[in-house]
């Protein structure tokens, strides 16, 4: 099974700042089958990015994804108050699908 | 509007069984693969199981293989998860999700508590 390791565990930031979240896979992901999800407290996760870099429907362009092989990043260009949440990466190129452990983006 | 509504979560003793349901509306259910994902209290997301559009292909996480069975009824727009030999570590909010590669749409989850 592919293990996804996210870093850092927690980011303390202020609104307006730019941030980059990392996701590293234990083996190369076929065809960049990597997605990112956002989860706020008490809510279900929401799909942000698929195919490593494609934004899902309705996702603002301040969210961007990049990477290939084993190293992937999610960048939020300018943090809005509603962006403080937990972010998970997930691979879907290999069975079983797996998630990273999450990165919490909190208000400084 | 896409809606996924889970039900069936309950308190069950270790070793017991439970069946979860997920009622779908607002999209053509039979054209989407369906999934179960769970989240233990205060923990991250864990993939549980997947089923293809017509139900002929299923997939399970190693942690539930042989104990859980996923199924669907396209005539009723409903997804199921039959859970058996439940363990304390199965305690979680169980989400159903729809998508054809990634988890595009999510329900709000149903809580399964495993405790004596």
PDB file of C-alpha atoms in Angstrom:
ATOM      1  CA  UNK A   1       0.000   0.000   0.000  1.00  0.00           C
ATOM      2  CA  UNK A   2       1.213   3.514  -0.808  1.00  0.00           C
ATOM      3  CA  UNK A   3       1.918   5.645   2.252  1.00  0.00           C
ATOM      4  CA  UNK A   4       1.399   9.389   1.955  1.00  0.00           C
ATOM      5  CA  UNK A   5       3.304  11.630   4.370  1.00  0.00           C
ATOM      6  CA  UNK A   6       2.142  15.219   4.760  1.00  0.00           C
ATOM      7  CA  UNK A   7       4.211  18.035   6.203  1.00  0.00           C
ATOM      8  CA  UNK A   8       4.129  20.015   8.283  1.00  0.00           C
ATOM      9  CA  UNK A   9       1.546  18.713  10.728  1.00  0.00           C
ATOM     10  CA  UNK A  10       0.362  22.200  11.615  1.00  0.00           C
ATOM     11  CA  UNK A  11       0.835  25.633  10.085  1.00  0.00           C
ATOM     12  CA  UNK A  12       0.091  28.804  12.053  1.00  0.00           C
ATOM     13  CA  UNK A  13      -0.521  31.636   9.628  1.00  0.00           C
ATOM     14  CA  UNK A  14      -2.308  34.938   9.228  1.00  0.00           C
ATOM     15  CA  UNK A  15      -4.984  35.836   6.675  1.00  0.00           C
ATOM     16  CA  UNK A  16      -3.416  37.129   3.475  1.00  0.00           C
ATOM     17  CA  UNK A  17      -0.311  34.965   3.745  1.00  0.00           C
ATOM     18  CA  UNK A  18       0.786  32.454   1.133  1.00  0.00           C
ATOM     19  CA  UNK A  19       1.373  28.841   2.141  1.00  0.00           C
ATOM     20  CA  UNK A  20       2.557  25.564   0.663  1.00  0.00           C
ATOM     21  CA  UNK A  21       1.594  22.135   1.967  1.00  0.00           C
ATOM     22  CA  UNK A  22       3.630  19.059   1.106  1.00  0.00           C
ATOM     23  CA  UNK A  23       2.604  15.474   0.383  1.00  0.00           C
ATOM     24  CA  UNK A  24       5.209  12.795  -0.268  1.00  0.00           C
ATOM     25  CA  UNK A  25       4.357   9.307  -1.525  1.00  0.00           C
ATOM     26  CA  UNK A  26       6.239   6.133  -0.605  1.00  0.00           C
ATOM     27  CA  UNK A  27       6.320   5.192  -4.293  1.00  0.00           C
ATOM     28  CA  UNK A  28       5.727   6.998  -7.557  1.00  0.00           C
ATOM     29  CA  UNK A  29       2.077   7.724  -8.329  1.00  0.00           C
ATOM     30  CA  UNK A  30       0.904   6.641 -11.747  1.00  0.00           C
ATOM     31  CA  UNK A  31      -0.372   9.477 -13.933  1.00  0.00           C
ATOM     32  CA  UNK A  32      -0.264  11.910 -11.011  1.00  0.00           C
ATOM     33  CA  UNK A  33      -3.356  10.368  -9.463  1.00  0.00           C
ATOM     34  CA  UNK A  34      -3.267  12.637  -6.451  1.00  0.00           C
ATOM     35  CA  UNK A  35      -6.093  14.687  -4.948  1.00  0.00           C
ATOM     36  CA  UNK A  36      -6.391  17.262  -2.177  1.00  0.00           C
ATOM     37  CA  UNK A  37      -9.350  17.723   0.166  1.00  0.00           C
ATOM     38  CA  UNK A  38     -10.267  20.400   2.678  1.00  0.00           C
ATOM     39  CA  UNK A  39     -12.122  19.604   5.884  1.00  0.00           C
ATOM     40  CA  UNK A  40     -13.543  22.095   8.347  1.00  0.00           C
ATOM     41  CA  UNK A  41     -14.636  21.117  11.875  1.00  0.00           C
ATOM     42  CA  UNK A  42     -17.925  19.225  11.912  1.00  0.00           C
ATOM     43  CA  UNK A  43     -18.099  19.067   8.129  1.00  0.00           C
ATOM     44  CA  UNK A  44     -17.459  16.472   5.472  1.00  0.00           C
ATOM     45  CA  UNK A  45     -14.331  16.871   3.381  1.00  0.00           C
ATOM     46  CA  UNK A  46     -14.495  18.801   0.104  1.00  0.00           C
ATOM     47  CA  UNK A  47     -12.553  18.002  -3.056  1.00  0.00           C
ATOM     48  CA  UNK A  48     -10.170  20.792  -4.022  1.00  0.00           C
ATOM     49  CA  UNK A  49      -7.679  19.342  -6.527  1.00  0.00           C
ATOM     50  CA  UNK A  50      -7.505  16.180  -8.627  1.00  0.00           C
ATOM     51  CA  UNK A  51      -4.908  14.900 -11.064  1.00  0.00           C
ATOM     52  CA  UNK A  52      -2.337  16.729  -8.933  1.00  0.00           C
ATOM     53  CA  UNK A  53      -3.115  20.127 -10.467  1.00  0.00           C
ATOM     54  CA  UNK A  54      -6.719  20.376 -11.715  1.00  0.00           C
ATOM     55  CA  UNK A  55      -9.103  22.418  -9.598  1.00  0.00           C
ATOM     56  CA  UNK A  56     -12.475  20.872  -8.840  1.00  0.00           C
ATOM     57  CA  UNK A  57     -15.648  22.687  -9.804  1.00  0.00           C
ATOM     58  CA  UNK A  58     -16.180  25.894  -7.871  1.00  0.00           C
ATOM     59  CA  UNK A  59     -12.752  25.954  -6.214  1.00  0.00           C
ATOM     60  CA  UNK A  60     -11.184  29.446  -6.153  1.00  0.00           C
ATOM     61  CA  UNK A  61      -8.026  29.983  -8.162  1.00  0.00           C
ATOM     62  CA  UNK A  62      -6.041  30.867  -5.049  1.00  0.00           C
ATOM     63  CA  UNK A  63      -5.767  27.086  -4.600  1.00  0.00           C
ATOM     64  CA  UNK A  64      -3.257  25.370  -6.854  1.00  0.00           C
ATOM     65  CA  UNK A  65      -1.648  21.954  -6.936  1.00  0.00           C
ATOM     66  CA  UNK A  66       1.572  20.754  -8.446  1.00  0.00           C
ATOM     67  CA  UNK A  67       4.006  17.880  -8.457  1.00  0.00           C
ATOM     68  CA  UNK A  68       4.569  14.452  -9.935  1.00  0.00           C
ATOM     69  CA  UNK A  69       6.138  11.143  -9.064  1.00  0.00           C
ATOM     70  CA  UNK A  70       6.442  11.133  -5.289  1.00  0.00           C
ATOM     71  CA  UNK A  71       6.373  14.828  -4.375  1.00  0.00           C
ATOM     72  CA  UNK A  72       3.279  16.995  -4.491  1.00  0.00           C
ATOM     73  CA  UNK A  73       2.292  20.387  -3.132  1.00  0.00           C
ATOM     74  CA  UNK A  74      -0.857  22.370  -2.484  1.00  0.00           C
ATOM     75  CA  UNK A  75      -0.412  26.129  -2.536  1.00  0.00           C
ATOM     76  CA  UNK A  76      -2.863  28.689  -1.212  1.00  0.00           C
ATOM     77  CA  UNK A  77      -1.759  32.001  -2.661  1.00  0.00           C
ATOM     78  CA  UNK A  78      -3.534  34.262  -0.193  1.00  0.00           C
ATOM     79  CA  UNK A  79      -5.255  32.807   2.850  1.00  0.00           C
ATOM     80  CA  UNK A  80      -8.847  33.821   3.375  1.00  0.00           C
ATOM     81  CA  UNK A  81     -10.544  33.368   6.770  1.00  0.00           C
ATOM     82  CA  UNK A  82     -12.549  30.420   5.402  1.00  0.00           C
ATOM     83  CA  UNK A  83      -9.347  28.577   4.374  1.00  0.00           C
ATOM     84  CA  UNK A  84      -8.331  27.705   7.927  1.00  0.00           C
ATOM     85  CA  UNK A  85      -9.000  23.991   7.994  1.00  0.00           C
ATOM     86  CA  UNK A  86      -7.347  20.582   7.715  1.00  0.00           C
ATOM     87  CA  UNK A  87      -6.033  19.515   4.314  1.00  0.00           C
ATOM     88  CA  UNK A  88      -5.583  15.916   3.201  1.00  0.00           C
ATOM     89  CA  UNK A  89      -3.837  14.487   0.168  1.00  0.00           C
ATOM     90  CA  UNK A  90      -5.073  11.199  -1.276  1.00  0.00           C
ATOM     91  CA  UNK A  91      -3.791   8.871  -3.977  1.00  0.00           C
ATOM     92  CA  UNK A  92      -6.147   6.995  -6.278  1.00  0.00           C
ATOM     93  CA  UNK A  93      -3.767   5.319  -8.685  1.00  0.00           C
ATOM     94  CA  UNK A  94      -3.132   2.227  -6.631  1.00  0.00           C
ATOM     95  CA  UNK A  95      -5.340  -0.075  -4.583  1.00  0.00           C
ATOM     96  CA  UNK A  96      -6.106   0.521  -1.808  1.00  0.00           C
ATOM     97  CA  UNK A  97      -6.615   4.258  -2.078  1.00  0.00           C
ATOM     98  CA  UNK A  98      -4.842   6.001   0.795  1.00  0.00           C
ATOM     99  CA  UNK A  99      -4.872   9.379   2.522  1.00  0.00           C
ATOM    100  CA  UNK A 100      -2.128  11.400   4.124  1.00  0.00           C
ATOM    101  CA  UNK A 101      -2.474  12.147   7.814  1.00  0.00           C
ATOM    102  CA  UNK A 102      -3.458  15.766   7.200  1.00  0.00           C
ATOM    103  CA  UNK A 103      -2.031  19.262   7.657  1.00  0.00           C
ATOM    104  CA  UNK A 104      -3.890  21.686   9.885  1.00  0.00           C
ATOM    105  CA  UNK A 105      -3.783  25.324   8.814  1.00  0.00           C
ATOM    106  CA  UNK A 106      -4.632  27.416  11.835  1.00  0.00           C
ATOM    107  CA  UNK A 107      -4.942  31.122  12.507  1.00  0.00           C
ATOM    108  CA  UNK A 108      -1.855  32.630  14.080  1.00  0.00           C
TER     109      UNK A 108
ATOM    110  CA  UNK B   1     -28.392  19.409  -6.029  1.00  0.00           C
ATOM    111  CA  UNK B   2     -26.325  16.334  -5.195  1.00  0.00           C
ATOM    112  CA  UNK B   3     -27.294  14.774  -1.875  1.00  0.00           C
ATOM    113  CA  UNK B   4     -25.833  11.779  -0.086  1.00  0.00           C
ATOM    114  CA  UNK B   5     -27.516  10.865   3.176  1.00  0.00           C
ATOM    115  CA  UNK B   6     -26.023   8.148   5.356  1.00  0.00           C
ATOM    116  CA  UNK B   7     -27.972   6.234   7.966  1.00  0.00           C
ATOM    117  CA  UNK B   8     -27.683   3.173  10.139  1.00  0.00           C
ATOM    118  CA  UNK B   9     -24.964   4.276  12.519  1.00  0.00           C
ATOM    119  CA  UNK B  10     -25.479   3.023  16.050  1.00  0.00           C
ATOM    120  CA  UNK B  11     -23.879   1.716  19.226  1.00  0.00           C
ATOM    121  CA  UNK B  12     -22.862  -1.911  18.765  1.00  0.00           C
ATOM    122  CA  UNK B  13     -20.914  -4.359  20.920  1.00  0.00           C
ATOM    123  CA  UNK B  14     -17.534  -5.720  19.823  1.00  0.00           C
ATOM    124  CA  UNK B  15     -18.085  -8.677  17.545  1.00  0.00           C
ATOM    125  CA  UNK B  16     -21.440  -7.348  16.430  1.00  0.00           C
ATOM    126  CA  UNK B  17     -22.803  -6.411  13.015  1.00  0.00           C
ATOM    127  CA  UNK B  18     -24.314  -3.321  11.474  1.00  0.00           C
ATOM    128  CA  UNK B  19     -25.526  -2.227   8.052  1.00  0.00           C
ATOM    129  CA  UNK B  20     -25.046   1.322   6.852  1.00  0.00           C
ATOM    130  CA  UNK B  21     -27.034   2.866   4.018  1.00  0.00           C
ATOM    131  CA  UNK B  22     -26.419   5.877   1.833  1.00  0.00           C
ATOM    132  CA  UNK B  23     -29.343   7.353  -0.107  1.00  0.00           C
ATOM    133  CA  UNK B  24     -28.328   9.336  -3.179  1.00  0.00           C
ATOM    134  CA  UNK B  25     -30.219  11.996  -5.104  1.00  0.00           C
ATOM    135  CA  UNK B  26     -29.568  14.852  -7.501  1.00  0.00           C
ATOM    136  CA  UNK B  27     -27.364  12.873  -9.894  1.00  0.00           C
ATOM    137  CA  UNK B  28     -27.463   9.710 -11.986  1.00  0.00           C
ATOM    138  CA  UNK B  29     -26.453   7.248  -9.297  1.00  0.00           C
ATOM    139  CA  UNK B  30     -25.826   4.338 -11.649  1.00  0.00           C
ATOM    140  CA  UNK B  31     -23.091   6.234 -13.495  1.00  0.00           C
ATOM    141  CA  UNK B  32     -20.902   6.910 -10.464  1.00  0.00           C
ATOM    142  CA  UNK B  33     -18.589   4.633  -8.526  1.00  0.00           C
ATOM    143  CA  UNK B  34     -19.327   4.809  -4.807  1.00  0.00           C
ATOM    144  CA  UNK B  35     -17.138   4.704  -1.744  1.00  0.00           C
ATOM    145  CA  UNK B  36     -17.076   4.494   2.036  1.00  0.00           C
ATOM    146  CA  UNK B  37     -14.510   6.516   3.961  1.00  0.00           C
ATOM    147  CA  UNK B  38     -14.299   6.701   7.744  1.00  0.00           C
ATOM    148  CA  UNK B  39     -12.865   9.031  10.347  1.00  0.00           C
ATOM    149  CA  UNK B  40     -12.204   7.953  13.904  1.00  0.00           C
ATOM    150  CA  UNK B  41     -12.815  10.627  16.562  1.00  0.00           C
ATOM    151  CA  UNK B  42     -10.115  13.293  16.319  1.00  0.00           C
ATOM    152  CA  UNK B  43      -8.254  11.378  13.618  1.00  0.00           C
ATOM    153  CA  UNK B  44      -7.688  11.574   9.879  1.00  0.00           C
ATOM    154  CA  UNK B  45      -9.541  10.089   6.947  1.00  0.00           C
ATOM    155  CA  UNK B  46      -9.325   6.381   6.149  1.00  0.00           C
ATOM    156  CA  UNK B  47     -10.502   4.793   2.907  1.00  0.00           C
ATOM    157  CA  UNK B  48     -12.738   1.788   3.587  1.00  0.00           C
ATOM    158  CA  UNK B  49     -14.245   0.434   0.382  1.00  0.00           C
ATOM    159  CA  UNK B  50     -15.266   1.100  -3.214  1.00  0.00           C
ATOM    160  CA  UNK B  51     -17.779  -0.342  -5.666  1.00  0.00           C
ATOM    161  CA  UNK B  52     -18.038   0.112  -9.412  1.00  0.00           C
ATOM    162  CA  UNK B  53     -21.063   1.538 -11.190  1.00  0.00           C
ATOM    163  CA  UNK B  54     -22.783  -1.807 -11.722  1.00  0.00           C
ATOM    164  CA  UNK B  55     -21.420  -3.454  -8.595  1.00  0.00           C
ATOM    165  CA  UNK B  56     -19.250  -6.047 -10.289  1.00  0.00           C
ATOM    166  CA  UNK B  57     -15.971  -4.694  -8.933  1.00  0.00           C
ATOM    167  CA  UNK B  58     -15.340  -4.044  -5.249  1.00  0.00           C
ATOM    168  CA  UNK B  59     -12.295  -3.029  -3.269  1.00  0.00           C
ATOM    169  CA  UNK B  60     -11.497  -2.946   0.436  1.00  0.00           C
ATOM    170  CA  UNK B  61      -8.906  -1.571   2.770  1.00  0.00           C
ATOM    171  CA  UNK B  62      -6.812  -4.311   4.349  1.00  0.00           C
ATOM    172  CA  UNK B  63      -8.194  -3.335   7.768  1.00  0.00           C
ATOM    173  CA  UNK B  64     -11.755  -4.355   6.832  1.00  0.00           C
ATOM    174  CA  UNK B  65     -11.235  -7.048   4.198  1.00  0.00           C
ATOM    175  CA  UNK B  66     -13.214 -10.177   5.025  1.00  0.00           C
ATOM    176  CA  UNK B  67     -15.371  -8.365   7.600  1.00  0.00           C
ATOM    177  CA  UNK B  68     -17.131  -5.649   5.573  1.00  0.00           C
ATOM    178  CA  UNK B  69     -19.142  -5.979   2.350  1.00  0.00           C
ATOM    179  CA  UNK B  70     -20.044  -3.103   0.073  1.00  0.00           C
ATOM    180  CA  UNK B  71     -23.053  -3.301  -2.235  1.00  0.00           C
ATOM    181  CA  UNK B  72     -25.422  -1.052  -4.126  1.00  0.00           C
ATOM    182  CA  UNK B  73     -28.958  -1.058  -5.476  1.00  0.00           C
ATOM    183  CA  UNK B  74     -29.127   1.169  -8.526  1.00  0.00           C
ATOM    184  CA  UNK B  75     -32.922   0.808  -8.675  1.00  0.00           C
ATOM    185  CA  UNK B  76     -33.115   2.414  -5.234  1.00  0.00           C
ATOM    186  CA  UNK B  77     -30.181   4.838  -5.621  1.00  0.00           C
ATOM    187  CA  UNK B  78     -28.722   3.401  -2.444  1.00  0.00           C
ATOM    188  CA  UNK B  79     -25.282   2.277  -1.309  1.00  0.00           C
ATOM    189  CA  UNK B  80     -24.743  -0.154   1.556  1.00  0.00           C
ATOM    190  CA  UNK B  81     -21.975  -1.269   3.852  1.00  0.00           C
ATOM    191  CA  UNK B  82     -22.513  -4.498   5.771  1.00  0.00           C
ATOM    192  CA  UNK B  83     -20.106  -4.533   8.691  1.00  0.00           C
ATOM    193  CA  UNK B  84     -19.369  -7.646  10.729  1.00  0.00           C
ATOM    194  CA  UNK B  85     -17.007  -8.746  13.496  1.00  0.00           C
ATOM    195  CA  UNK B  86     -16.829  -5.143  14.595  1.00  0.00           C
ATOM    196  CA  UNK B  87     -13.873  -4.025  16.667  1.00  0.00           C
ATOM    197  CA  UNK B  88     -13.347  -0.966  18.875  1.00  0.00           C
ATOM    198  CA  UNK B  89     -11.006   0.421  16.224  1.00  0.00           C
ATOM    199  CA  UNK B  90     -13.907   0.448  13.732  1.00  0.00           C
ATOM    200  CA  UNK B  91     -15.533   3.220  15.725  1.00  0.00           C
ATOM    201  CA  UNK B  92     -15.766   6.254  13.458  1.00  0.00           C
ATOM    202  CA  UNK B  93     -17.930   8.551  11.421  1.00  0.00           C
ATOM    203  CA  UNK B  94     -18.596   6.736   8.163  1.00  0.00           C
ATOM    204  CA  UNK B  95     -18.961   8.871   5.058  1.00  0.00           C
ATOM    205  CA  UNK B  96     -20.245   7.744   1.705  1.00  0.00           C
ATOM    206  CA  UNK B  97     -18.849   9.447  -1.356  1.00  0.00           C
ATOM    207  CA  UNK B  98     -19.460   9.449  -5.094  1.00  0.00           C
ATOM    208  CA  UNK B  99     -17.054   9.964  -7.967  1.00  0.00           C
ATOM    209  CA  UNK B 100     -15.443   8.228 -10.898  1.00  0.00           C
ATOM    210  CA  UNK B 101     -11.879   8.477  -9.709  1.00  0.00           C
ATOM    211  CA  UNK B 102     -11.792  10.893  -6.809  1.00  0.00           C
ATOM    212  CA  UNK B 103     -14.358  11.561  -4.098  1.00  0.00           C
ATOM    213  CA  UNK B 104     -16.314  14.349  -5.754  1.00  0.00           C
ATOM    214  CA  UNK B 105     -19.369  14.339  -3.508  1.00  0.00           C
ATOM    215  CA  UNK B 106     -19.647  13.481   0.186  1.00  0.00           C
ATOM    216  CA  UNK B 107     -22.439  12.842   2.639  1.00  0.00           C
ATOM    217  CA  UNK B 108     -22.440  14.234   6.166  1.00  0.00           C
ATOM    218  CA  UNK B 109     -21.600  10.904   7.757  1.00  0.00           C
ATOM    219  CA  UNK B 110     -23.103   8.492  10.260  1.00  0.00           C
ATOM    220  CA  UNK B 111     -21.478   7.588  13.580  1.00  0.00           C
ATOM    221  CA  UNK B 112     -20.671   3.999  14.435  1.00  0.00           C
ATOM    222  CA  UNK B 113     -19.748   3.374  18.061  1.00  0.00           C
ATOM    223  CA  UNK B 114     -18.263   0.009  19.036  1.00  0.00           C
ATOM    224  CA  UNK B 115     -18.265  -0.490  22.760  1.00  0.00           C
ATOM    225  CA  UNK B 116     -19.446  -2.917  25.401  1.00  0.00           C
TER     226      UNK B 116
END
